């Protein structure tokens, strides 16, 4: 802004900032430098110093610095509007004024909502609720449930989700949106209702009548065992065949079955998975998802192994993947069907493949090589792994 007065010979030009907005809690700072000069001396090698005065300093918080030709603004001003009138003068007949307005306003920050992203309950559960969510932002955000089952409601006073009884077995997503004048933040909560409680080990015992020992070697049943590779109900999964070995007792009595303690669930095309009721990203920042290729259901093995508390390593030179999880060790090679499980050579009819720099394996790999059980829910393209 130019402020000019007086005759052409003595006219003063006064240029600079006329306003600034700061948030409460700001640190001390200064304006940009102002320019003050007499037009009659614009071509002169040196400009005479023109003094500048101000009508108020607002308690010494806004002051003119003649050396730097700036307004210095000290910290500590409260929310409000502060006006300073600057006057440049080279005599009674030659003055120029400039009005500067400082606005101090509330601190504004975008909303953020954090807290429970998943919960697992057993069918027939009692009414329950999540823990309270943490909601940040200025101005204070409002939170609404933008989508989800009507049995799951948002309680604004308690800042939590209330879950009514009666939901059937399945997975229920609820989207919470926190919003203020700055923007909005979204959180997705997933409730999983299971058919049975998998939080504690369940031991089942079956009494079996001892098989009669054959009288002669000729009476041994040598009938080939039926192929049960398709019993999982998962579309097109790879069949594993074990390389025959010698010296092993293949007729030992199986141990008493023990129900799984942990659950991992993934959906085809979904970059999130549930691990014991907690929703988390399969591959943070990379968008890796389970997929079906050529009728094969492929899962990211790294996510499964790490969710189980195991370890996995990659040798670039030999393209070897080595993993250890759930008491088993596995070595496999990219684009090769032969693998070694607990020291035993085996063959898969589908080799591991790399997608998005992540190793993808058929879902039966988890079932047969990591000691897991796998279920396929066709209604929502979901794979559930228990171990």
mmCIF file of C-alpha atoms in Angstrom:
data_model
loop_
_atom_site.group_PDB
_atom_site.id
_atom_site.type_symbol
_atom_site.label_atom_id
_atom_site.label_comp_id
_atom_site.label_asym_id
_atom_site.label_seq_id
_atom_site.Cartn_x
_atom_site.Cartn_y
_atom_site.Cartn_z
ATOM 1 C CA UNK A 1 0.000 0.000 0.000
ATOM 2 C CA UNK A 2 1.345 3.424 -0.938
ATOM 3 C CA UNK A 3 0.599 6.354 1.352
ATOM 4 C CA UNK A 4 1.519 9.687 -0.230
ATOM 5 C CA UNK A 5 0.917 13.372 0.622
ATOM 6 C CA UNK A 6 2.406 16.853 0.194
ATOM 7 C CA UNK A 7 3.753 18.561 -2.894
ATOM 8 C CA UNK A 8 5.440 16.523 -5.593
ATOM 9 C CA UNK A 9 8.851 17.704 -4.396
ATOM 10 C CA UNK A 10 8.307 16.557 -0.826
ATOM 11 C CA UNK A 11 5.866 13.653 -1.356
ATOM 12 C CA UNK A 12 6.593 10.496 0.711
ATOM 13 C CA UNK A 13 6.031 6.919 -0.424
ATOM 14 C CA UNK A 14 5.272 4.475 2.421
ATOM 15 C CA UNK A 15 4.843 0.816 1.331
ATOM 16 C CA UNK A 16 4.473 -2.472 3.244
ATOM 17 C CA UNK A 17 2.229 -4.954 4.970
ATOM 18 C CA UNK A 18 -1.183 -3.777 6.081
ATOM 19 C CA UNK A 19 -2.335 -6.932 7.850
ATOM 20 C CA UNK A 20 -1.405 -10.309 9.373
ATOM 21 C CA UNK A 21 -3.272 -13.211 10.998
ATOM 22 C CA UNK A 22 -1.725 -15.343 13.761
ATOM 23 C CA UNK A 23 -2.973 -18.200 15.925
ATOM 24 C CA UNK A 24 -3.019 -18.047 19.722
ATOM 25 C CA UNK A 25 0.256 -19.243 21.186
ATOM 26 C CA UNK A 26 2.303 -17.835 18.296
ATOM 27 C CA UNK A 27 6.030 -17.105 18.688
ATOM 28 C CA UNK A 28 7.559 -13.624 18.424
ATOM 29 C CA UNK A 29 8.115 -12.465 14.854
ATOM 30 C CA UNK A 30 8.382 -9.411 12.611
ATOM 31 C CA UNK A 31 6.715 -8.130 9.485
ATOM 32 C CA UNK A 32 8.563 -7.795 6.206
ATOM 33 C CA UNK A 33 10.557 -4.574 5.860
ATOM 34 C CA UNK A 34 8.665 -1.445 4.840
ATOM 35 C CA UNK A 35 9.977 1.069 2.317
ATOM 36 C CA UNK A 36 9.869 4.777 3.157
ATOM 37 C CA UNK A 37 11.332 7.450 0.861
ATOM 38 C CA UNK A 38 10.776 10.975 -0.525
ATOM 39 C CA UNK A 39 9.862 10.941 -4.237
ATOM 40 C CA UNK A 40 11.984 14.009 -4.972
ATOM 41 C CA UNK A 41 15.119 12.069 -3.980
ATOM 42 C CA UNK A 42 14.291 8.819 -5.746
ATOM 43 C CA UNK A 43 17.236 9.227 -8.112
ATOM 44 C CA UNK A 44 19.591 10.372 -5.376
ATOM 45 C CA UNK A 45 22.542 8.235 -4.417
ATOM 46 C CA UNK A 46 21.456 8.329 -0.800
ATOM 47 C CA UNK A 47 18.027 8.552 0.764
ATOM 48 C CA UNK A 48 17.470 10.670 3.832
ATOM 49 C CA UNK A 49 16.163 8.798 6.859
ATOM 50 C CA UNK A 50 12.464 9.471 7.355
ATOM 51 C CA UNK A 51 11.275 8.848 10.908
ATOM 52 C CA UNK A 52 8.180 6.712 11.505
ATOM 53 C CA UNK A 53 5.960 6.936 14.571
ATOM 54 C CA UNK A 54 2.993 4.833 15.706
ATOM 55 C CA UNK A 55 -0.179 5.726 17.567
ATOM 56 C CA UNK A 56 -0.106 2.713 19.939
ATOM 57 C CA UNK A 57 2.080 -0.261 20.836
ATOM 58 C CA UNK A 58 -0.651 -2.344 22.467
ATOM 59 C CA UNK A 59 1.247 -2.698 25.692
ATOM 60 C CA UNK A 60 4.617 -2.865 23.972
ATOM 61 C CA UNK A 61 3.593 -5.936 21.948
ATOM 62 C CA UNK A 62 3.705 -4.261 18.503
ATOM 63 C CA UNK A 63 6.594 -1.821 18.014
ATOM 64 C CA UNK A 64 8.270 -0.063 15.098
ATOM 65 C CA UNK A 65 11.953 -0.903 14.567
ATOM 66 C CA UNK A 66 13.526 2.038 12.765
ATOM 67 C CA UNK A 67 16.785 0.166 12.116
ATOM 68 C CA UNK A 68 15.127 -2.706 10.247
ATOM 69 C CA UNK A 69 12.073 -0.747 9.049
ATOM 70 C CA UNK A 70 9.850 -3.543 10.405
ATOM 71 C CA UNK A 71 7.107 -3.979 12.977
ATOM 72 C CA UNK A 72 8.247 -6.327 15.742
ATOM 73 C CA UNK A 73 5.439 -8.409 17.241
ATOM 74 C CA UNK A 74 6.078 -9.920 20.671
ATOM 75 C CA UNK A 75 4.420 -13.151 21.758
ATOM 76 C CA UNK A 76 1.530 -13.214 24.201
ATOM 77 C CA UNK A 77 -1.290 -11.288 22.547
ATOM 78 C CA UNK A 78 -4.677 -12.866 23.215
ATOM 79 C CA UNK A 79 -7.361 -13.581 20.667
ATOM 80 C CA UNK A 80 -8.535 -10.310 19.110
ATOM 81 C CA UNK A 81 -7.820 -7.543 16.571
ATOM 82 C CA UNK A 82 -4.997 -5.026 17.030
ATOM 83 C CA UNK A 83 -4.625 -1.939 14.853
ATOM 84 C CA UNK A 84 -1.522 0.277 14.599
ATOM 85 C CA UNK A 85 -1.361 3.513 12.584
ATOM 86 C CA UNK A 86 2.146 4.247 11.296
ATOM 87 C CA UNK A 87 3.070 7.806 10.290
ATOM 88 C CA UNK A 88 6.131 8.716 8.211
ATOM 89 C CA UNK A 89 7.004 12.427 8.348
ATOM 90 C CA UNK A 90 9.708 14.668 7.000
ATOM 91 C CA UNK A 91 8.133 17.886 8.213
ATOM 92 C CA UNK A 92 4.753 19.316 8.994
ATOM 93 C CA UNK A 93 3.825 19.627 5.333
ATOM 94 C CA UNK A 94 4.951 16.132 4.285
ATOM 95 C CA UNK A 95 3.531 13.028 5.987
ATOM 96 C CA UNK A 96 2.273 9.596 4.962
ATOM 97 C CA UNK A 97 0.305 7.108 7.016
ATOM 98 C CA UNK A 98 -0.194 3.371 6.829
ATOM 99 C CA UNK A 99 -2.588 1.287 8.952
ATOM 100 C CA UNK A 100 -1.518 -2.207 10.017
ATOM 101 C CA UNK A 101 -4.049 -4.687 11.490
ATOM 102 C CA UNK A 102 -3.017 -7.825 13.398
ATOM 103 C CA UNK A 103 -5.648 -10.546 13.970
ATOM 104 C CA UNK A 104 -5.027 -13.218 16.602
ATOM 105 C CA UNK A 105 -7.437 -16.146 16.285
ATOM 106 C CA UNK A 106 -8.084 -19.571 17.794
ATOM 107 C CA UNK A 107 -5.671 -22.361 16.968
ATOM 108 C CA UNK A 108 -7.295 -24.596 14.351
ATOM 109 C CA UNK A 109 -6.213 -28.177 13.800
ATOM 110 C CA UNK A 110 -7.764 -30.923 11.674
ATOM 111 C CA UNK A 111 -9.793 -33.602 13.457
ATOM 112 C CA UNK A 112 -8.329 -36.949 14.419
ATOM 113 C CA UNK A 113 -10.140 -39.982 15.838
ATOM 114 C CA UNK A 114 -8.237 -42.963 17.216
ATOM 115 C CA UNK A 115 -9.193 -46.034 19.203
ATOM 116 C CA UNK A 116 -10.528 -49.569 18.842
ATOM 117 C CA UNK A 117 -10.737 -50.619 15.202
ATOM 118 C CA UNK A 118 -12.054 -54.118 15.763
ATOM 119 C CA UNK A 119 -13.708 -56.502 18.214
ATOM 120 C CA UNK A 120 -14.597 -60.193 18.209
ATOM 121 C CA UNK A 121 -17.594 -61.627 20.086
ATOM 122 C CA UNK A 122 -19.332 -64.998 20.148
ATOM 123 C CA UNK A 123 -22.880 -65.390 18.843
ATOM 124 C CA UNK A 124 -25.340 -64.979 21.726
ATOM 125 C CA UNK A 125 -23.132 -62.299 23.309
ATOM 126 C CA UNK A 126 -24.456 -59.786 25.852
ATOM 127 C CA UNK A 127 -24.773 -56.072 24.938
ATOM 128 C CA UNK A 128 -21.341 -54.466 25.048
ATOM 129 C CA UNK A 129 -19.378 -51.393 23.984
ATOM 130 C CA UNK A 130 -15.937 -50.337 22.864
ATOM 131 C CA UNK A 131 -13.471 -48.368 24.952
ATOM 132 C CA UNK A 132 -13.756 -44.588 24.665
ATOM 133 C CA UNK A 133 -12.214 -43.135 21.503
ATOM 134 C CA UNK A 134 -9.716 -40.268 21.510
ATOM 135 C CA UNK A 135 -10.967 -37.312 19.474
ATOM 136 C CA UNK A 136 -8.694 -34.337 18.805
ATOM 137 C CA UNK A 137 -9.025 -31.152 16.788
ATOM 138 C CA UNK A 138 -9.846 -27.463 17.059
ATOM 139 C CA UNK A 139 -12.607 -26.403 16.846
ATOM 140 C CA UNK A 140 -13.862 -29.493 18.701
ATOM 141 C CA UNK A 141 -14.958 -32.029 16.079
ATOM 142 C CA UNK A 142 -18.391 -33.605 15.900
ATOM 143 C CA UNK A 143 -18.504 -37.388 15.431
ATOM 144 C CA UNK A 144 -21.156 -39.279 13.502
ATOM 145 C CA UNK A 145 -21.623 -42.861 12.357
ATOM 146 C CA UNK A 146 -21.820 -42.487 8.584
ATOM 147 C CA UNK A 147 -22.587 -46.137 7.815
ATOM 148 C CA UNK A 148 -22.983 -49.516 9.470
ATOM 149 C CA UNK A 149 -25.499 -51.876 11.063
ATOM 150 C CA UNK A 150 -28.241 -50.207 13.141
ATOM 151 C CA UNK A 151 -27.413 -52.467 16.097
ATOM 152 C CA UNK A 152 -24.094 -50.628 16.481
ATOM 153 C CA UNK A 153 -24.634 -47.006 17.569
ATOM 154 C CA UNK A 154 -22.413 -44.041 18.456
ATOM 155 C CA UNK A 155 -22.669 -42.670 22.011
ATOM 156 C CA UNK A 156 -21.412 -39.106 21.874
ATOM 157 C CA UNK A 157 -21.386 -38.583 25.647
ATOM 158 C CA UNK A 158 -19.234 -41.633 26.282
ATOM 159 C CA UNK A 159 -17.339 -41.311 22.980
ATOM 160 C CA UNK A 160 -17.788 -45.007 22.319
ATOM 161 C CA UNK A 161 -19.709 -47.475 20.154
ATOM 162 C CA UNK A 162 -22.609 -49.309 21.781
ATOM 163 C CA UNK A 163 -23.195 -52.828 20.442
ATOM 164 C CA UNK A 164 -26.675 -54.262 20.968
ATOM 165 C CA UNK A 165 -27.217 -57.999 21.379
ATOM 166 C CA UNK A 166 -28.635 -60.172 18.642
ATOM 167 C CA UNK A 167 -26.274 -59.886 15.669
ATOM 168 C CA UNK A 168 -25.798 -63.111 13.761
ATOM 169 C CA UNK A 169 -22.499 -64.737 12.792
ATOM 170 C CA UNK A 170 -20.676 -62.466 10.365
ATOM 171 C CA UNK A 171 -18.567 -59.335 9.976
ATOM 172 C CA UNK A 172 -20.006 -55.841 10.481
ATOM 173 C CA UNK A 173 -18.197 -52.651 9.428
ATOM 174 C CA UNK A 174 -19.018 -49.254 10.955
ATOM 175 C CA UNK A 175 -17.572 -45.976 9.635
ATOM 176 C CA UNK A 176 -17.056 -43.128 12.136
ATOM 177 C CA UNK A 177 -16.396 -39.621 10.820
ATOM 178 C CA UNK A 178 -14.969 -36.790 12.976
ATOM 179 C CA UNK A 179 -15.458 -33.379 11.373
ATOM 180 C CA UNK A 180 -14.732 -29.709 12.088
ATOM 181 C CA UNK A 181 -14.234 -26.533 10.047
ATOM 182 C CA UNK A 182 -10.722 -27.631 9.054
ATOM 183 C CA UNK A 183 -11.570 -31.067 7.655
ATOM 184 C CA UNK A 184 -12.600 -34.579 8.593
ATOM 185 C CA UNK A 185 -11.080 -37.859 9.789
ATOM 186 C CA UNK A 186 -12.456 -41.375 9.292
ATOM 187 C CA UNK A 187 -12.131 -44.562 11.345
ATOM 188 C CA UNK A 188 -13.506 -47.973 10.355
ATOM 189 C CA UNK A 189 -14.547 -50.329 13.146
ATOM 190 C CA UNK A 190 -15.143 -54.019 12.388
ATOM 191 C CA UNK A 191 -17.182 -56.294 14.633
ATOM 192 C CA UNK A 192 -16.739 -60.017 14.043
ATOM 193 C CA UNK A 193 -19.389 -62.360 15.457
ATOM 194 C CA UNK A 194 -18.120 -65.934 15.550
ATOM 195 C CA UNK A 195 -20.035 -69.186 15.919
ATOM 196 C CA UNK A 196 -17.911 -70.396 18.812
ATOM 197 C CA UNK A 197 -15.556 -68.919 21.352
ATOM 198 C CA UNK A 198 -11.990 -69.163 20.035
ATOM 199 C CA UNK A 199 -10.446 -67.047 22.799
ATOM 200 C CA UNK A 200 -9.622 -70.065 24.997
ATOM 201 C CA UNK A 201 -8.318 -73.506 24.009
ATOM 202 C CA UNK A 202 -11.007 -76.172 23.838
ATOM 203 C CA UNK A 203 -9.921 -79.749 24.193
ATOM 204 C CA UNK A 204 -12.141 -82.409 22.682
ATOM 205 C CA UNK A 205 -11.680 -86.074 23.221
ATOM 206 C CA UNK A 206 -12.992 -88.835 21.022
ATOM 207 C CA UNK A 207 -12.969 -92.438 22.091
ATOM 208 C CA UNK A 208 -11.953 -94.767 19.361
ATOM 209 C CA UNK A 209 -12.147 -98.516 19.436
ATOM 210 C CA UNK A 210 -8.708 -100.000 18.846
ATOM 211 C CA UNK A 211 -8.345 -101.429 15.395
ATOM 212 C CA UNK A 212 -7.967 -105.193 15.235
ATOM 213 C CA UNK A 213 -4.487 -106.213 14.287
ATOM 214 C CA UNK A 214 -4.377 -108.332 11.140
ATOM 215 C CA UNK A 215 -3.393 -111.948 11.558
ATOM 216 C CA UNK A 216 -1.163 -111.958 8.531
ATOM 217 C CA UNK A 217 0.699 -109.443 6.412
ATOM 218 C CA UNK A 218 -1.692 -110.220 3.562
ATOM 219 C CA UNK A 219 -4.603 -108.809 5.567
ATOM 220 C CA UNK A 220 -3.071 -105.309 5.787
ATOM 221 C CA UNK A 221 -5.295 -102.660 4.182
ATOM 222 C CA UNK A 222 -3.246 -101.117 1.415
ATOM 223 C CA UNK A 223 -6.105 -99.117 -0.069
ATOM 224 C CA UNK A 224 -4.916 -95.668 -1.109
ATOM 225 C CA UNK A 225 -6.287 -92.886 1.107
ATOM 226 C CA UNK A 226 -8.851 -90.649 -0.616
ATOM 227 C CA UNK A 227 -7.778 -87.225 -1.839
ATOM 228 C CA UNK A 228 -9.134 -84.609 0.569
ATOM 229 C CA UNK A 229 -7.383 -81.643 -0.989
ATOM 230 C CA UNK A 230 -10.678 -80.004 -1.898
ATOM 231 C CA UNK A 231 -12.392 -80.342 1.494
ATOM 232 C CA UNK A 232 -11.610 -76.762 2.511
ATOM 233 C CA UNK A 233 -14.133 -75.433 0.058
ATOM 234 C CA UNK A 234 -11.723 -72.749 -1.149
ATOM 235 C CA UNK A 235 -11.767 -72.211 -4.904
ATOM 236 C CA UNK A 236 -8.906 -73.829 -6.802
ATOM 237 C CA UNK A 237 -6.337 -74.187 -4.027
ATOM 238 C CA UNK A 238 -2.987 -75.818 -4.715
ATOM 239 C CA UNK A 239 -2.492 -79.458 -3.788
ATOM 240 C CA UNK A 240 0.662 -80.407 -1.878
ATOM 241 C CA UNK A 241 2.355 -83.766 -2.382
ATOM 242 C CA UNK A 242 5.002 -85.031 -0.004
ATOM 243 C CA UNK A 243 8.164 -86.625 -1.349
ATOM 244 C CA UNK A 244 8.201 -90.208 -0.019
ATOM 245 C CA UNK A 245 10.629 -90.827 2.788
ATOM 246 C CA UNK A 246 11.865 -94.009 4.477
ATOM 247 C CA UNK A 247 12.036 -95.115 8.059
ATOM 248 C CA UNK A 248 8.962 -93.136 9.177
ATOM 249 C CA UNK A 249 6.089 -94.628 11.182
ATOM 250 C CA UNK A 250 3.074 -93.733 9.065
ATOM 251 C CA UNK A 251 0.582 -95.634 11.265
ATOM 252 C CA UNK A 252 1.097 -93.710 14.527
ATOM 253 C CA UNK A 253 -2.057 -92.725 16.434
ATOM 254 C CA UNK A 254 -2.950 -89.025 15.948
ATOM 255 C CA UNK A 255 -2.773 -86.810 19.017
ATOM 256 C CA UNK A 256 -5.926 -85.471 20.643
ATOM 257 C CA UNK A 257 -7.123 -82.435 18.614
ATOM 258 C CA UNK A 258 -6.951 -79.016 20.266
ATOM 259 C CA UNK A 259 -9.042 -76.076 19.031
ATOM 260 C CA UNK A 260 -7.201 -73.046 17.704
ATOM 261 C CA UNK A 261 -6.503 -70.085 19.978
ATOM 262 C CA UNK A 262 -5.929 -67.399 17.366
ATOM 263 C CA UNK A 263 -7.826 -66.167 14.321
ATOM 264 C CA UNK A 264 -6.650 -64.280 11.218
ATOM 265 C CA UNK A 265 -9.249 -63.279 8.646
ATOM 266 C CA UNK A 266 -8.770 -61.679 5.220
ATOM 267 C CA UNK A 267 -11.112 -60.718 2.418
ATOM 268 C CA UNK A 268 -10.354 -60.872 -1.271
ATOM 269 C CA UNK A 269 -9.499 -57.357 -2.466
ATOM 270 C CA UNK A 270 -9.430 -55.852 1.060
ATOM 271 C CA UNK A 271 -6.159 -54.311 2.268
ATOM 272 C CA UNK A 272 -7.170 -54.806 5.915
ATOM 273 C CA UNK A 273 -7.262 -58.002 7.950
ATOM 274 C CA UNK A 274 -8.540 -58.990 11.391
ATOM 275 C CA UNK A 275 -6.067 -60.523 13.868
ATOM 276 C CA UNK A 276 -7.813 -61.800 17.003
ATOM 277 C CA UNK A 277 -10.522 -59.187 16.556
ATOM 278 C CA UNK A 278 -8.197 -56.253 15.874
ATOM 279 C CA UNK A 279 -8.410 -54.626 12.448
ATOM 280 C CA UNK A 280 -5.043 -53.780 10.906
ATOM 281 C CA UNK A 281 -3.552 -53.076 7.507
ATOM 282 C CA UNK A 282 -2.127 -56.140 5.794
ATOM 283 C CA UNK A 283 0.855 -54.292 4.361
ATOM 284 C CA UNK A 284 0.961 -50.698 5.698
ATOM 285 C CA UNK A 285 1.342 -48.140 2.947
ATOM 286 C CA UNK A 286 1.494 -50.656 0.088
ATOM 287 C CA UNK A 287 -2.131 -51.683 -0.434
ATOM 288 C CA UNK A 288 -1.391 -55.429 -0.673
ATOM 289 C CA UNK A 289 -4.585 -57.516 -0.842
ATOM 290 C CA UNK A 290 -5.530 -61.207 -1.128
ATOM 291 C CA UNK A 291 -6.427 -62.043 -4.723
ATOM 292 C CA UNK A 292 -7.735 -64.821 -6.953
ATOM 293 C CA UNK A 293 -5.627 -65.571 -10.046
ATOM 294 C CA UNK A 294 -6.458 -68.391 -12.430
ATOM 295 C CA UNK A 295 -8.955 -69.765 -9.886
ATOM 296 C CA UNK A 296 -6.261 -69.782 -7.199
ATOM 297 C CA UNK A 297 -6.758 -67.877 -3.927
ATOM 298 C CA UNK A 298 -3.426 -66.232 -3.094
ATOM 299 C CA UNK A 299 -2.529 -64.688 0.258
ATOM 300 C CA UNK A 300 0.478 -62.535 1.279
ATOM 301 C CA UNK A 301 2.576 -64.941 3.322
ATOM 302 C CA UNK A 302 4.551 -62.208 5.142
ATOM 303 C CA UNK A 303 1.392 -60.768 6.724
ATOM 304 C CA UNK A 304 0.278 -64.218 7.911
ATOM 305 C CA UNK A 305 3.666 -65.154 9.356
ATOM 306 C CA UNK A 306 4.152 -61.849 11.165
ATOM 307 C CA UNK A 307 0.588 -61.916 12.516
ATOM 308 C CA UNK A 308 1.413 -65.338 13.977
ATOM 309 C CA UNK A 309 4.505 -63.876 15.651
ATOM 310 C CA UNK A 310 6.864 -65.629 13.259
ATOM 311 C CA UNK A 311 9.801 -64.434 11.183
ATOM 312 C CA UNK A 312 10.431 -64.312 7.444
ATOM 313 C CA UNK A 313 13.561 -63.470 5.430
ATOM 314 C CA UNK A 314 14.421 -63.015 1.746
ATOM 315 C CA UNK A 315 17.660 -63.833 -0.072
ATOM 316 C CA UNK A 316 17.765 -61.757 -3.247
ATOM 317 C CA UNK A 317 20.625 -63.672 -4.837
ATOM 318 C CA UNK A 318 18.985 -67.108 -4.606
ATOM 319 C CA UNK A 319 15.388 -65.789 -4.512
ATOM 320 C CA UNK A 320 14.820 -67.841 -1.380
ATOM 321 C CA UNK A 321 12.116 -67.210 1.220
ATOM 322 C CA UNK A 322 12.769 -68.650 4.682
ATOM 323 C CA UNK A 323 10.167 -68.461 7.415
ATOM 324 C CA UNK A 324 9.486 -69.826 10.870
ATOM 325 C CA UNK A 325 6.044 -69.728 12.510
ATOM 326 C CA UNK A 326 3.765 -71.777 14.747
ATOM 327 C CA UNK A 327 6.585 -74.255 15.425
ATOM 328 C CA UNK A 328 7.306 -74.921 11.741
ATOM 329 C CA UNK A 329 10.140 -73.896 9.420
ATOM 330 C CA UNK A 330 9.701 -73.511 5.665
ATOM 331 C CA UNK A 331 12.094 -72.782 2.820
ATOM 332 C CA UNK A 332 10.759 -71.981 -0.649
ATOM 333 C CA UNK A 333 11.911 -70.383 -3.848
ATOM 334 C CA UNK A 334 10.203 -67.818 -6.011
ATOM 335 C CA UNK A 335 8.595 -69.285 -9.144
ATOM 336 C CA UNK A 336 9.549 -72.832 -8.089
ATOM 337 C CA UNK A 337 7.146 -75.500 -6.850
ATOM 338 C CA UNK A 338 9.548 -77.398 -4.603
ATOM 339 C CA UNK A 339 9.672 -76.398 -0.913
ATOM 340 C CA UNK A 340 11.191 -77.791 2.276
ATOM 341 C CA UNK A 341 8.933 -77.975 5.349
ATOM 342 C CA UNK A 342 10.521 -78.960 8.656
ATOM 343 C CA UNK A 343 13.351 -80.594 6.718
ATOM 344 C CA UNK A 344 11.061 -82.609 4.415
ATOM 345 C CA UNK A 345 11.035 -81.972 0.671
ATOM 346 C CA UNK A 346 7.588 -81.268 -0.725
ATOM 347 C CA UNK A 347 6.040 -80.082 -3.983
ATOM 348 C CA UNK A 348 3.315 -77.512 -4.664
ATOM 349 C CA UNK A 349 1.470 -77.473 -7.958
ATOM 350 C CA UNK A 350 1.474 -73.645 -7.844
ATOM 351 C CA UNK A 351 4.719 -71.793 -7.187
ATOM 352 C CA UNK A 352 4.956 -68.660 -5.011
ATOM 353 C CA UNK A 353 4.643 -65.478 -7.072
ATOM 354 C CA UNK A 354 5.688 -61.898 -6.444
ATOM 355 C CA UNK A 355 2.980 -59.239 -6.685
ATOM 356 C CA UNK A 356 3.723 -55.650 -5.647
ATOM 357 C CA UNK A 357 7.085 -56.919 -4.337
ATOM 358 C CA UNK A 358 5.267 -59.231 -1.928
ATOM 359 C CA UNK A 359 5.331 -63.053 -1.958
ATOM 360 C CA UNK A 360 1.864 -64.517 -2.549
ATOM 361 C CA UNK A 361 1.126 -68.208 -1.891
ATOM 362 C CA UNK A 362 -1.964 -70.432 -2.231
ATOM 363 C CA UNK A 363 -4.101 -70.416 0.900
ATOM 364 C CA UNK A 364 -3.578 -74.167 1.375
ATOM 365 C CA UNK A 365 0.039 -73.322 2.125
ATOM 366 C CA UNK A 366 -1.092 -71.864 5.459
ATOM 367 C CA UNK A 367 -3.328 -74.861 6.130
ATOM 368 C CA UNK A 368 -0.801 -77.611 5.422
ATOM 369 C CA UNK A 369 2.621 -76.114 6.121
ATOM 370 C CA UNK A 370 2.051 -73.854 9.132
ATOM 371 C CA UNK A 371 -0.207 -76.185 11.086
ATOM 372 C CA UNK A 372 -3.316 -74.026 10.586
ATOM 373 C CA UNK A 373 -6.952 -74.620 9.783
ATOM 374 C CA UNK A 374 -8.527 -72.609 6.963
ATOM 375 C CA UNK A 375 -12.182 -71.839 6.313
ATOM 376 C CA UNK A 376 -13.682 -70.115 3.267
ATOM 377 C CA UNK A 377 -16.809 -67.955 3.616
ATOM 378 C CA UNK A 378 -18.138 -67.650 0.091
ATOM 379 C CA UNK A 379 -20.777 -65.016 0.900
ATOM 380 C CA UNK A 380 -18.164 -62.304 1.453
ATOM 381 C CA UNK A 381 -15.042 -63.857 -0.119
ATOM 382 C CA UNK A 382 -13.391 -64.232 3.282
ATOM 383 C CA UNK A 383 -10.597 -66.573 4.360
ATOM 384 C CA UNK A 384 -10.392 -67.394 8.081
ATOM 385 C CA UNK A 385 -7.159 -68.934 9.395
ATOM 386 C CA UNK A 386 -7.077 -70.414 12.902
ATOM 387 C CA UNK A 387 -4.029 -71.766 14.715
#
